[in-house]
Amino acid sequence: MNDETGHVTGTKDKDYNLLWYVEACLSNALRMETYLKDAERAGDDEVAELFRKAQADSRKGAELGKQLLARRLSGTGSGSTDTGTTDTGTTTSTGGDTGSGEGTATVPGEAAGTGGSPAPAGDPGALPQDPGTP
């Protein structure tokens, strides 16, 4: 069974997914700025710090995604022969870590496989989610 939808979009699914990922990371970084300001205005330092970390992780994910896109577009990446695996390590965010270091880029906000449950900032495998939507 072939579920590839690239014939509809004109872009292979894996490439579309990479483009979507970068956009989602950038969008999430902007959204975290609003949430951070709200937490600061309310004087909630703990929540503000969570959003700072989430924003840093989103920025890192966007940057890693942009680098991969740049390599693919310049022809130096694994492009059309990509098997879907990349040995980039795993990003973890603990304590005061604000998303620095090498790793697999992820967007904080939703833990993978949890059906939309919020995940801690820096949770590998997380996807963005608007906390204001069910």
Coordinates of C-alpha atoms in Angstrom, one line a residue, residues 35-89:
Y35 CA 3.1 32.9 26.4
L36 CA 6.3 34.0 28.0
K37 CA 5.1 37.6 28.1
D38 CA 1.8 36.5 29.6
A39 CA 3.6 34.5 32.3
E40 CA 6.0 37.4 33.1
R41 CA 3.1 39.8 33.3
A42 CA 1.4 37.4 35.8
G43 CA 4.7 37.2 37.8
D44 CA 4.9 33.4 37.3
D45 CA 8.6 32.8 37.0
E46 CA 8.3 29.0 36.9
V47 CA 6.0 29.1 33.9
A48 CA 8.0 31.8 32.2
E49 CA 11.1 29.6 32.5
L50 CA 9.3 26.7 30.9
F51 CA 8.3 28.9 28.0
R52 CA 11.9 30.3 27.7
K53 CA 13.2 26.7 27.4
A54 CA 10.4 25.7 25.0
Q55 CA 11.2 28.7 22.8
A56 CA 15.0 27.9 22.8
D57 CA 14.2 24.3 21.8
S58 CA 11.9 25.5 19.0
R59 CA 14.6 27.9 17.7
K60 CA 17.2 25.1 17.8
G61 CA 14.8 22.8 15.9
A62 CA 14.2 25.5 13.3
E63 CA 17.9 26.0 12.9
L64 CA 18.7 22.3 12.5
G65 CA 15.9 21.9 10.0
K66 CA 17.0 25.0 8.0
Q67 CA 20.6 23.6 7.9
L68 CA 19.3 20.2 6.6
L69 CA 17.1 22.0 4.1
A70 CA 20.1 24.1 2.9
R71 CA 22.2 20.9 2.5
R72 CA 19.4 19.3 0.5
L73 CA 18.8 22.3 -1.7
S74 CA 22.5 22.7 -2.4
G75 CA 22.8 19.1 -3.3
T76 CA 25.3 18.2 -0.5
G77 CA 22.7 16.3 1.6
S78 CA 21.5 12.8 1.1
G79 CA 18.4 14.0 -0.8
S80 CA 16.7 11.5 -3.0
T81 CA 18.7 8.5 -1.7
D82 CA 17.8 9.2 1.9
T83 CA 16.6 6.2 3.8
G84 CA 15.1 8.2 6.5
T85 CA 17.8 7.6 9.1
T86 CA 20.3 10.2 10.2
D87 CA 22.9 9.8 12.9
T88 CA 22.7 13.1 14.7
G89 CA 22.3 11.9 18.3

